[in-house]
Amino acid sequence: MAKNTAAFDPVDMPEPDESIEHLDYTFDNMHRYSDLNYLNYQIGGGAIYSFENGIRWTADITYYGLDDRLGYVYGNETGSLLVVRSGVQLDF
């Protein structure tokens, strides 16, 4: 499990001496645009069954999860993935 956070310090943007006609925005929240806060986790397990003549059957399952707590940069990226694998292993 990994908990990740990141943020920028507030930007100190001085106001120009001259009046700007179309200044209809501020930089007050600019430092929050790239705030990151998410939890990334995975859990899994597997099994192997061995036959007598060097043949093994394998099976495993892994669950991956991402919990995006803020969603500022790319929108809400919360989601999960379940991977199930099975196979046969031959020993020569």
PDB file of N, CA and C in Angstrom:
ATOM      1  N   MET A   1       0.857  -1.152   0.000  1.00  0.00           N
ATOM      2  CA  MET A   1       0.000   0.000   0.000  1.00  0.00           C
ATOM      3  C   MET A   1       0.908   1.221   0.000  1.00  0.00           C
ATOM      4  N   ALA A   2       0.530   2.213  -0.756  1.00  0.00           N
ATOM      5  CA  ALA A   2       1.288   3.456  -0.812  1.00  0.00           C
ATOM      6  C   ALA A   2       0.318   4.633  -0.747  1.00  0.00           C
ATOM      7  N   LYS A   3       0.573   5.541   0.187  1.00  0.00           N
ATOM      8  CA  LYS A   3      -0.222   6.766   0.296  1.00  0.00           C
ATOM      9  C   LYS A   3       0.660   7.893  -0.190  1.00  0.00           C
ATOM     10  N   ASN A   4       0.220   8.615  -1.194  1.00  0.00           N
ATOM     11  CA  ASN A   4       1.017   9.645  -1.830  1.00  0.00           C
ATOM     12  C   ASN A   4       0.332  10.996  -1.741  1.00  0.00           C
ATOM     13  N   THR A   5       1.109  11.997  -1.386  1.00  0.00           N
ATOM     14  CA  THR A   5       0.598  13.363  -1.375  1.00  0.00           C
ATOM     15  C   THR A   5       1.677  14.283  -1.945  1.00  0.00           C
ATOM     16  N   ALA A   6       1.246  15.355  -2.593  1.00  0.00           N
ATOM     17  CA  ALA A   6       2.171  16.348  -3.127  1.00  0.00           C
ATOM     18  C   ALA A   6       1.420  17.655  -3.289  1.00  0.00           C
ATOM     19  N   ALA A   7       2.134  18.766  -3.146  1.00  0.00           N
ATOM     20  CA  ALA A   7       1.509  20.071  -3.295  1.00  0.00           C
ATOM     21  C   ALA A   7       2.588  21.122  -3.514  1.00  0.00           C
ATOM     22  N   PHE A   8       2.213  22.210  -4.152  1.00  0.00           N
ATOM     23  CA  PHE A   8       3.106  23.344  -4.348  1.00  0.00           C
ATOM     24  C   PHE A   8       2.839  24.402  -3.290  1.00  0.00           C
ATOM     25  N   ASP A   9       3.840  25.214  -3.034  1.00  0.00           N
ATOM     26  CA  ASP A   9       3.643  26.380  -2.173  1.00  0.00           C
ATOM     27  C   ASP A   9       2.813  27.412  -2.922  1.00  0.00           C
ATOM     28  N   PRO A  10       2.092  28.257  -2.202  1.00  0.00           N
ATOM     29  CA  PRO A  10       1.325  29.315  -2.873  1.00  0.00           C
ATOM     30  C   PRO A  10       2.237  30.221  -3.700  1.00  0.00           C
ATOM     31  N   VAL A  11       1.728  30.676  -4.830  1.00  0.00           N
ATOM     32  CA  VAL A  11       2.478  31.550  -5.731  1.00  0.00           C
ATOM     33  C   VAL A  11       2.255  33.001  -5.312  1.00  0.00           C
ATOM     34  N   ASP A  12       3.352  33.734  -5.196  1.00  0.00           N
ATOM     35  CA  ASP A  12       3.257  35.159  -4.882  1.00  0.00           C
ATOM     36  C   ASP A  12       3.388  35.925  -6.194  1.00  0.00           C
ATOM     37  N   MET A  13       2.267  36.263  -6.792  1.00  0.00           N
ATOM     38  CA  MET A  13       2.251  36.941  -8.076  1.00  0.00           C
ATOM     39  C   MET A  13       1.923  38.414  -7.843  1.00  0.00           C
ATOM     40  N   PRO A  14       2.897  39.296  -8.013  1.00  0.00           N
ATOM     41  CA  PRO A  14       2.615  40.718  -7.769  1.00  0.00           C
ATOM     42  C   PRO A  14       1.671  41.285  -8.821  1.00  0.00           C
ATOM     43  N   GLU A  15       0.869  42.228  -8.405  1.00  0.00           N
ATOM     44  CA  GLU A  15      -0.045  42.898  -9.336  1.00  0.00           C
ATOM     45  C   GLU A  15       0.738  43.961 -10.095  1.00  0.00           C
ATOM     46  N   PRO A  16       0.506  44.108 -11.382  1.00  0.00           N
ATOM     47  CA  PRO A  16       1.235  45.124 -12.160  1.00  0.00           C
ATOM     48  C   PRO A  16       0.807  46.537 -11.756  1.00  0.00           C
ATOM     49  N   ASP A  17       1.718  47.462 -11.978  1.00  0.00           N
ATOM     50  CA  ASP A  17       1.416  48.864 -11.658  1.00  0.00           C
ATOM     51  C   ASP A  17       0.340  49.434 -12.572  1.00  0.00           C
ATOM     52  N   GLU A  18       0.386  49.042 -13.843  1.00  0.00           N
ATOM     53  CA  GLU A  18      -0.630  49.528 -14.773  1.00  0.00           C
ATOM     54  C   GLU A  18      -1.893  48.698 -14.638  1.00  0.00           C
ATOM     55  N   SER A  19      -2.975  49.290 -14.959  1.00  0.00           N
ATOM     56  CA  SER A  19      -4.251  48.606 -14.925  1.00  0.00           C
ATOM     57  C   SER A  19      -4.397  47.732 -16.178  1.00  0.00           C
ATOM     58  N   ILE A  20      -4.764  46.498 -15.979  1.00  0.00           N
ATOM     59  CA  ILE A  20      -4.999  45.594 -17.109  1.00  0.00           C
ATOM     60  C   ILE A  20      -6.501  45.476 -17.279  1.00  0.00           C
ATOM     61  N   GLU A  21      -6.951  45.787 -18.472  1.00  0.00           N
ATOM     62  CA  GLU A  21      -8.392  45.895 -18.723  1.00  0.00           C
ATOM     63  C   GLU A  21      -9.139  44.581 -18.511  1.00  0.00           C
ATOM     64  N   HIS A  22      -8.565  43.478 -18.949  1.00  0.00           N
ATOM     65  CA  HIS A  22      -9.275  42.195 -18.894  1.00  0.00           C
ATOM     66  C   HIS A  22      -8.732  41.285 -17.788  1.00  0.00           C
ATOM     67  N   LEU A  23      -8.319  41.853 -16.686  1.00  0.00           N
ATOM     68  CA  LEU A  23      -7.811  41.050 -15.578  1.00  0.00           C
ATOM     69  C   LEU A  23      -9.002  40.528 -14.767  1.00  0.00           C
ATOM     70  N   ASP A  24      -9.574  39.418 -15.254  1.00  0.00           N
ATOM     71  CA  ASP A  24     -10.745  38.842 -14.585  1.00  0.00           C
ATOM     72  C   ASP A  24     -10.423  37.507 -13.925  1.00  0.00           C
ATOM     73  N   TYR A  25      -9.167  37.297 -13.596  1.00  0.00           N
ATOM     74  CA  TYR A  25      -8.764  36.071 -12.919  1.00  0.00           C
ATOM     75  C   TYR A  25      -7.756  36.427 -11.824  1.00  0.00           C
ATOM     76  N   THR A  26      -7.575  35.483 -10.906  1.00  0.00           N
ATOM     77  CA  THR A  26      -6.581  35.666  -9.845  1.00  0.00           C
ATOM     78  C   THR A  26      -5.710  34.419  -9.782  1.00  0.00           C
ATOM     79  N   PHE A  27      -4.639  34.535  -9.048  1.00  0.00           N
ATOM     80  CA  PHE A  27      -3.732  33.402  -8.863  1.00  0.00           C
ATOM     81  C   PHE A  27      -3.852  32.822  -7.456  1.00  0.00           C
ATOM     82  N   ASP A  28      -4.921  33.145  -6.766  1.00  0.00           N
ATOM     83  CA  ASP A  28      -5.080  32.738  -5.367  1.00  0.00           C
ATOM     84  C   ASP A  28      -5.037  31.231  -5.154  1.00  0.00           C
ATOM     85  N   ASN A  29      -5.653  30.465  -6.023  1.00  0.00           N
ATOM     86  CA  ASN A  29      -5.713  29.008  -5.836  1.00  0.00           C
ATOM     87  C   ASN A  29      -4.833  28.247  -6.818  1.00  0.00           C
ATOM     88  N   MET A  30      -3.922  28.940  -7.492  1.00  0.00           N
ATOM     89  CA  MET A  30      -3.092  28.281  -8.488  1.00  0.00           C
ATOM     90  C   MET A  30      -2.260  27.147  -7.876  1.00  0.00           C
ATOM     91  N   HIS A  31      -1.798  27.327  -6.648  1.00  0.00           N
ATOM     92  CA  HIS A  31      -0.976  26.296  -6.017  1.00  0.00           C
ATOM     93  C   HIS A  31      -1.762  25.021  -5.718  1.00  0.00           C
ATOM     94  N   ARG A  32      -3.072  25.048  -5.778  1.00  0.00           N
ATOM     95  CA  ARG A  32      -3.885  23.865  -5.501  1.00  0.00           C
ATOM     96  C   ARG A  32      -4.189  23.046  -6.747  1.00  0.00           C
ATOM     97  N   TYR A  33      -3.886  23.564  -7.935  1.00  0.00           N
ATOM     98  CA  TYR A  33      -4.255  22.870  -9.169  1.00  0.00           C
ATOM     99  C   TYR A  33      -3.576  21.515  -9.309  1.00  0.00           C
ATOM    100  N   SER A  34      -2.394  21.364  -8.786  1.00  0.00           N
ATOM    101  CA  SER A  34      -1.681  20.094  -8.918  1.00  0.00           C
ATOM    102  C   SER A  34      -1.556  19.346  -7.600  1.00  0.00           C
ATOM    103  N   ASP A  35      -2.419  19.634  -6.654  1.00  0.00           N
ATOM    104  CA  ASP A  35      -2.397  18.875  -5.404  1.00  0.00           C
ATOM    105  C   ASP A  35      -2.696  17.403  -5.702  1.00  0.00           C
ATOM    106  N   LEU A  36      -1.932  16.545  -5.109  1.00  0.00           N
ATOM    107  CA  LEU A  36      -2.140  15.109  -5.279  1.00  0.00           C
ATOM    108  C   LEU A  36      -2.395  14.484  -3.916  1.00  0.00           C
ATOM    109  N   ASN A  37      -3.331  13.585  -3.864  1.00  0.00           N
ATOM    110  CA  ASN A  37      -3.609  12.837  -2.645  1.00  0.00           C
ATOM    111  C   ASN A  37      -4.323  11.564  -3.071  1.00  0.00           C
ATOM    112  N   TYR A  38      -3.600  10.475  -3.113  1.00  0.00           N
ATOM    113  CA  TYR A  38      -4.230   9.221  -3.507  1.00  0.00           C
ATOM    114  C   TYR A  38      -3.620   8.048  -2.760  1.00  0.00           C
ATOM    115  N   LEU A  39      -4.370   6.991  -2.718  1.00  0.00           N
ATOM    116  CA  LEU A  39      -3.980   5.759  -2.047  1.00  0.00           C
ATOM    117  C   LEU A  39      -3.933   4.664  -3.103  1.00  0.00           C
ATOM    118  N   ASN A  40      -2.803   3.997  -3.199  1.00  0.00           N
ATOM    119  CA  ASN A  40      -2.600   2.941  -4.186  1.00  0.00           C
ATOM    120  C   ASN A  40      -2.354   1.643  -3.416  1.00  0.00           C
ATOM    121  N   TYR A  41      -3.114   0.596  -3.716  1.00  0.00           N
ATOM    122  CA  TYR A  41      -2.955  -0.642  -2.967  1.00  0.00           C
ATOM    123  C   TYR A  41      -3.143  -1.848  -3.873  1.00  0.00           C
ATOM    124  N   GLN A  42      -2.563  -2.968  -3.451  1.00  0.00           N
ATOM    125  CA  GLN A  42      -2.754  -4.232  -4.152  1.00  0.00           C
ATOM    126  C   GLN A  42      -2.671  -5.370  -3.144  1.00  0.00           C
ATOM    127  N   ILE A  43      -3.424  -6.403  -3.431  1.00  0.00           N
ATOM    128  CA  ILE A  43      -3.439  -7.602  -2.595  1.00  0.00           C
ATOM    129  C   ILE A  43      -3.607  -8.798  -3.528  1.00  0.00           C
ATOM    130  N   GLY A  44      -2.952  -9.862  -3.193  1.00  0.00           N
ATOM    131  CA  GLY A  44      -3.044 -11.020  -4.077  1.00  0.00           C
ATOM    132  C   GLY A  44      -2.631 -12.295  -3.388  1.00  0.00           C
ATOM    133  N   GLY A  45      -2.801 -13.367  -4.101  1.00  0.00           N
ATOM    134  CA  GLY A  45      -2.429 -14.675  -3.596  1.00  0.00           C
ATOM    135  C   GLY A  45      -2.434 -15.676  -4.735  1.00  0.00           C
ATOM    136  N   GLY A  46      -1.912 -16.839  -4.464  1.00  0.00           N
ATOM    137  CA  GLY A  46      -1.867 -17.849  -5.515  1.00  0.00           C
ATOM    138  C   GLY A  46      -1.693 -19.239  -4.943  1.00  0.00           C
ATOM    139  N   ALA A  47      -1.761 -20.196  -5.853  1.00  0.00           N
ATOM    140  CA  ALA A  47      -1.606 -21.604  -5.466  1.00  0.00           C
ATOM    141  C   ALA A  47      -0.938 -22.366  -6.600  1.00  0.00           C
ATOM    142  N   ILE A  48      -0.194 -23.392  -6.218  1.00  0.00           N
ATOM    143  CA  ILE A  48       0.449 -24.278  -7.191  1.00  0.00           C
ATOM    144  C   ILE A  48       0.124 -25.712  -6.789  1.00  0.00           C
ATOM    145  N   TYR A  49      -0.332 -26.493  -7.770  1.00  0.00           N
ATOM    146  CA  TYR A  49      -0.569 -27.915  -7.541  1.00  0.00           C
ATOM    147  C   TYR A  49       0.397 -28.691  -8.422  1.00  0.00           C
ATOM    148  N   SER A  50       1.205 -29.547  -7.798  1.00  0.00           N
ATOM    149  CA  SER A  50       2.207 -30.317  -8.542  1.00  0.00           C
ATOM    150  C   SER A  50       1.710 -31.732  -8.799  1.00  0.00           C
ATOM    151  N   PHE A  51       1.762 -32.128 -10.060  1.00  0.00           N
ATOM    152  CA  PHE A  51       1.501 -33.518 -10.433  1.00  0.00           C
ATOM    153  C   PHE A  51       2.820 -34.288 -10.326  1.00  0.00           C
ATOM    154  N   GLU A  52       2.782 -35.591 -10.461  1.00  0.00           N
ATOM    155  CA  GLU A  52       3.974 -36.417 -10.232  1.00  0.00           C
ATOM    156  C   GLU A  52       5.035 -36.302 -11.312  1.00  0.00           C
ATOM    157  N   ASN A  53       4.697 -36.040 -12.538  1.00  0.00           N
ATOM    158  CA  ASN A  53       5.660 -36.105 -13.645  1.00  0.00           C
ATOM    159  C   ASN A  53       6.172 -34.725 -14.087  1.00  0.00           C
ATOM    160  N   GLY A  54       6.393 -33.800 -13.168  1.00  0.00           N
ATOM    161  CA  GLY A  54       6.980 -32.509 -13.512  1.00  0.00           C
ATOM    162  C   GLY A  54       6.011 -31.510 -14.118  1.00  0.00           C
ATOM    163  N   ILE A  55       4.744 -31.732 -13.940  1.00  0.00           N
ATOM    164  CA  ILE A  55       3.735 -30.791 -14.439  1.00  0.00           C
ATOM    165  C   ILE A  55       3.101 -30.100 -13.233  1.00  0.00           C
ATOM    166  N   ARG A  56       2.987 -28.795 -13.344  1.00  0.00           N
ATOM    167  CA  ARG A  56       2.379 -28.014 -12.259  1.00  0.00           C
ATOM    168  C   ARG A  56       1.254 -27.170 -12.825  1.00  0.00           C
ATOM    169  N   TRP A  57       0.200 -27.066 -12.063  1.00  0.00           N
ATOM    170  CA  TRP A  57      -0.902 -26.160 -12.403  1.00  0.00           C
ATOM    171  C   TRP A  57      -0.801 -24.967 -11.462  1.00  0.00           C
ATOM    172  N   THR A  58      -0.836 -23.762 -12.020  1.00  0.00           N
ATOM    173  CA  THR A  58      -0.712 -22.553 -11.210  1.00  0.00           C
ATOM    174  C   THR A  58      -1.965 -21.700 -11.360  1.00  0.00           C
ATOM    175  N   ALA A  59      -2.286 -20.990 -10.284  1.00  0.00           N
ATOM    176  CA  ALA A  59      -3.413 -20.056 -10.315  1.00  0.00           C
ATOM    177  C   ALA A  59      -3.105 -18.935  -9.329  1.00  0.00           C
ATOM    178  N   ASP A  60      -3.369 -17.709  -9.739  1.00  0.00           N
ATOM    179  CA  ASP A  60      -3.224 -16.600  -8.802  1.00  0.00           C
ATOM    180  C   ASP A  60      -4.196 -15.489  -9.148  1.00  0.00           C
ATOM    181  N   ILE A  61      -4.427 -14.663  -8.167  1.00  0.00           N
ATOM    182  CA  ILE A  61      -5.369 -13.558  -8.309  1.00  0.00           C
ATOM    183  C   ILE A  61      -4.755 -12.339  -7.616  1.00  0.00           C
ATOM    184  N   THR A  62      -4.878 -11.180  -8.246  1.00  0.00           N
ATOM    185  CA  THR A  62      -4.360  -9.933  -7.678  1.00  0.00           C
ATOM    186  C   THR A  62      -5.407  -8.845  -7.874  1.00  0.00           C
ATOM    187  N   TYR A  63      -5.628  -8.078  -6.823  1.00  0.00           N
ATOM    188  CA  TYR A  63      -6.557  -6.957  -6.864  1.00  0.00           C
ATOM    189  C   TYR A  63      -5.760  -5.669  -6.706  1.00  0.00           C
ATOM    190  N   TYR A  64      -5.918  -4.748  -7.651  1.00  0.00           N
ATOM    191  CA  TYR A  64      -5.254  -3.449  -7.615  1.00  0.00           C
ATOM    192  C   TYR A  64      -6.319  -2.373  -7.411  1.00  0.00           C
ATOM    193  N   GLY A  65      -6.025  -1.410  -6.548  1.00  0.00           N
ATOM    194  CA  GLY A  65      -6.978  -0.336  -6.310  1.00  0.00           C
ATOM    195  C   GLY A  65      -6.293   1.017  -6.262  1.00  0.00           C
ATOM    196  N   LEU A  66      -6.994   2.033  -6.718  1.00  0.00           N
ATOM    197  CA  LEU A  66      -6.517   3.410  -6.651  1.00  0.00           C
ATOM    198  C   LEU A  66      -7.654   4.282  -6.152  1.00  0.00           C
ATOM    199  N   ASP A  67      -7.396   4.981  -5.067  1.00  0.00           N
ATOM    200  CA  ASP A  67      -8.387   5.886  -4.498  1.00  0.00           C
ATOM    201  C   ASP A  67      -7.850   7.307  -4.634  1.00  0.00           C
ATOM    202  N   ASP A  68      -8.363   8.043  -5.620  1.00  0.00           N
ATOM    203  CA  ASP A  68      -7.946   9.418  -5.871  1.00  0.00           C
ATOM    204  C   ASP A  68      -8.790  10.326  -4.999  1.00  0.00           C
ATOM    205  N   ARG A  69      -8.177  10.916  -3.985  1.00  0.00           N
ATOM    206  CA  ARG A  69      -8.924  11.658  -2.990  1.00  0.00           C
ATOM    207  C   ARG A  69      -9.270  13.087  -3.404  1.00  0.00           C
ATOM    208  N   LEU A  70      -8.561  13.653  -4.391  1.00  0.00           N
ATOM    209  CA  LEU A  70      -8.820  15.039  -4.778  1.00  0.00           C
ATOM    210  C   LEU A  70      -9.321  15.168  -6.213  1.00  0.00           C
ATOM    211  N   GLY A  71      -8.688  14.482  -7.141  1.00  0.00           N
ATOM    212  CA  GLY A  71      -9.137  14.525  -8.530  1.00  0.00           C
ATOM    213  C   GLY A  71      -8.894  15.841  -9.244  1.00  0.00           C
ATOM    214  N   TYR A  72      -7.886  16.608  -8.836  1.00  0.00           N
ATOM    215  CA  TYR A  72      -7.677  17.919  -9.446  1.00  0.00           C
ATOM    216  C   TYR A  72      -7.014  17.858 -10.814  1.00  0.00           C
ATOM    217  N   VAL A  73      -6.005  17.028 -10.989  1.00  0.00           N
ATOM    218  CA  VAL A  73      -5.180  17.108 -12.190  1.00  0.00           C
ATOM    219  C   VAL A  73      -5.878  16.520 -13.408  1.00  0.00           C
ATOM    220  N   TYR A  74      -6.278  15.272 -13.344  1.00  0.00           N
ATOM    221  CA  TYR A  74      -6.877  14.605 -14.501  1.00  0.00           C
ATOM    222  C   TYR A  74      -8.316  14.207 -14.259  1.00  0.00           C
ATOM    223  N   GLY A  75      -8.931  14.730 -13.260  1.00  0.00           N
ATOM    224  CA  GLY A  75     -10.281  14.302 -12.919  1.00  0.00           C
ATOM    225  C   GLY A  75     -10.203  13.135 -11.954  1.00  0.00           C
ATOM    226  N   ASN A  76     -11.313  12.530 -11.678  1.00  0.00           N
ATOM    227  CA  ASN A  76     -11.361  11.424 -10.732  1.00  0.00           C
ATOM    228  C   ASN A  76     -10.802  10.168 -11.378  1.00  0.00           C
ATOM    229  N   GLU A  77      -9.707   9.665 -10.835  1.00  0.00           N
ATOM    230  CA  GLU A  77      -9.077   8.457 -11.374  1.00  0.00           C
ATOM    231  C   GLU A  77      -9.264   7.252 -10.468  1.00  0.00           C
ATOM    232  N   THR A  78     -10.209   7.311  -9.558  1.00  0.00           N
ATOM    233  CA  THR A  78     -10.457   6.191  -8.664  1.00  0.00           C
ATOM    234  C   THR A  78     -10.922   4.983  -9.481  1.00  0.00           C
ATOM    235  N   GLY A  79     -10.383   3.831  -9.168  1.00  0.00           N
ATOM    236  CA  GLY A  79     -10.792   2.625  -9.880  1.00  0.00           C
ATOM    237  C   GLY A  79     -10.085   1.407  -9.330  1.00  0.00           C
ATOM    238  N   SER A  80     -10.402   0.267  -9.911  1.00  0.00           N
ATOM    239  CA  SER A  80      -9.785  -0.981  -9.464  1.00  0.00           C
ATOM    240  C   SER A  80      -9.636  -1.933 -10.643  1.00  0.00           C
ATOM    241  N   LEU A  81      -8.777  -2.923 -10.455  1.00  0.00           N
ATOM    242  CA  LEU A  81      -8.508  -3.921 -11.481  1.00  0.00           C
ATOM    243  C   LEU A  81      -8.322  -5.264 -10.786  1.00  0.00           C
ATOM    244  N   LEU A  82      -8.990  -6.274 -11.269  1.00  0.00           N
ATOM    245  CA  LEU A  82      -8.856  -7.626 -10.752  1.00  0.00           C
ATOM    246  C   LEU A  82      -8.220  -8.487 -11.841  1.00  0.00           C
ATOM    247  N   VAL A  83      -7.058  -9.087 -11.537  1.00  0.00           N
ATOM    248  CA  VAL A  83      -6.340  -9.922 -12.500  1.00  0.00           C
ATOM    249  C   VAL A  83      -6.364 -11.357 -11.995  1.00  0.00           C
ATOM    250  N   VAL A  84      -6.874 -12.257 -12.818  1.00  0.00           N
ATOM    251  CA  VAL A  84      -6.909 -13.685 -12.496  1.00  0.00           C
ATOM    252  C   VAL A  84      -6.091 -14.410 -13.555  1.00  0.00           C
ATOM    253  N   ARG A  85      -5.109 -15.193 -13.108  1.00  0.00           N
ATOM    254  CA  ARG A  85      -4.236 -15.916 -14.040  1.00  0.00           C
ATOM    255  C   ARG A  85      -4.203 -17.385 -13.661  1.00  0.00           C
ATOM    256  N   SER A  86      -4.080 -18.208 -14.687  1.00  0.00           N
ATOM    257  CA  SER A  86      -3.951 -19.632 -14.478  1.00  0.00           C
ATOM    258  C   SER A  86      -3.069 -20.194 -15.587  1.00  0.00           C
ATOM    259  N   GLY A  87      -2.316 -21.235 -15.273  1.00  0.00           N
ATOM    260  CA  GLY A  87      -1.463 -21.801 -16.311  1.00  0.00           C
ATOM    261  C   GLY A  87      -0.912 -23.150 -15.927  1.00  0.00           C
ATOM    262  N   VAL A  88      -0.175 -23.702 -16.865  1.00  0.00           N
ATOM    263  CA  VAL A  88       0.476 -24.999 -16.667  1.00  0.00           C
ATOM    264  C   VAL A  88       1.973 -24.792 -16.819  1.00  0.00           C
ATOM    265  N   GLN A  89       2.748 -25.363 -15.905  1.00  0.00           N
ATOM    266  CA  GLN A  89       4.205 -25.255 -15.959  1.00  0.00           C
ATOM    267  C   GLN A  89       4.772 -26.656 -16.155  1.00  0.00           C
ATOM    268  N   LEU A  90       5.665 -26.774 -17.131  1.00  0.00           N
ATOM    269  CA  LEU A  90       6.295 -28.062 -17.445  1.00  0.00           C
ATOM    270  C   LEU A  90       7.756 -27.996 -17.065  1.00  0.00           C
ATOM    271  N   ASP A  91       8.251 -28.983 -16.333  1.00  0.00           N
ATOM    272  CA  ASP A  91       9.666 -29.088 -15.997  1.00  0.00           C
ATOM    273  C   ASP A  91      10.305 -30.129 -16.902  1.00  0.00           C
ATOM    274  N   PHE A  92      11.385 -29.750 -17.561  1.00  0.00           N
ATOM    275  CA  PHE A  92      12.084 -30.676 -18.453  1.00  0.00           C
ATOM    276  C   PHE A  92      13.290 -31.254 -17.773  1.00  0.00           C
TER     277      PHE A  92
END
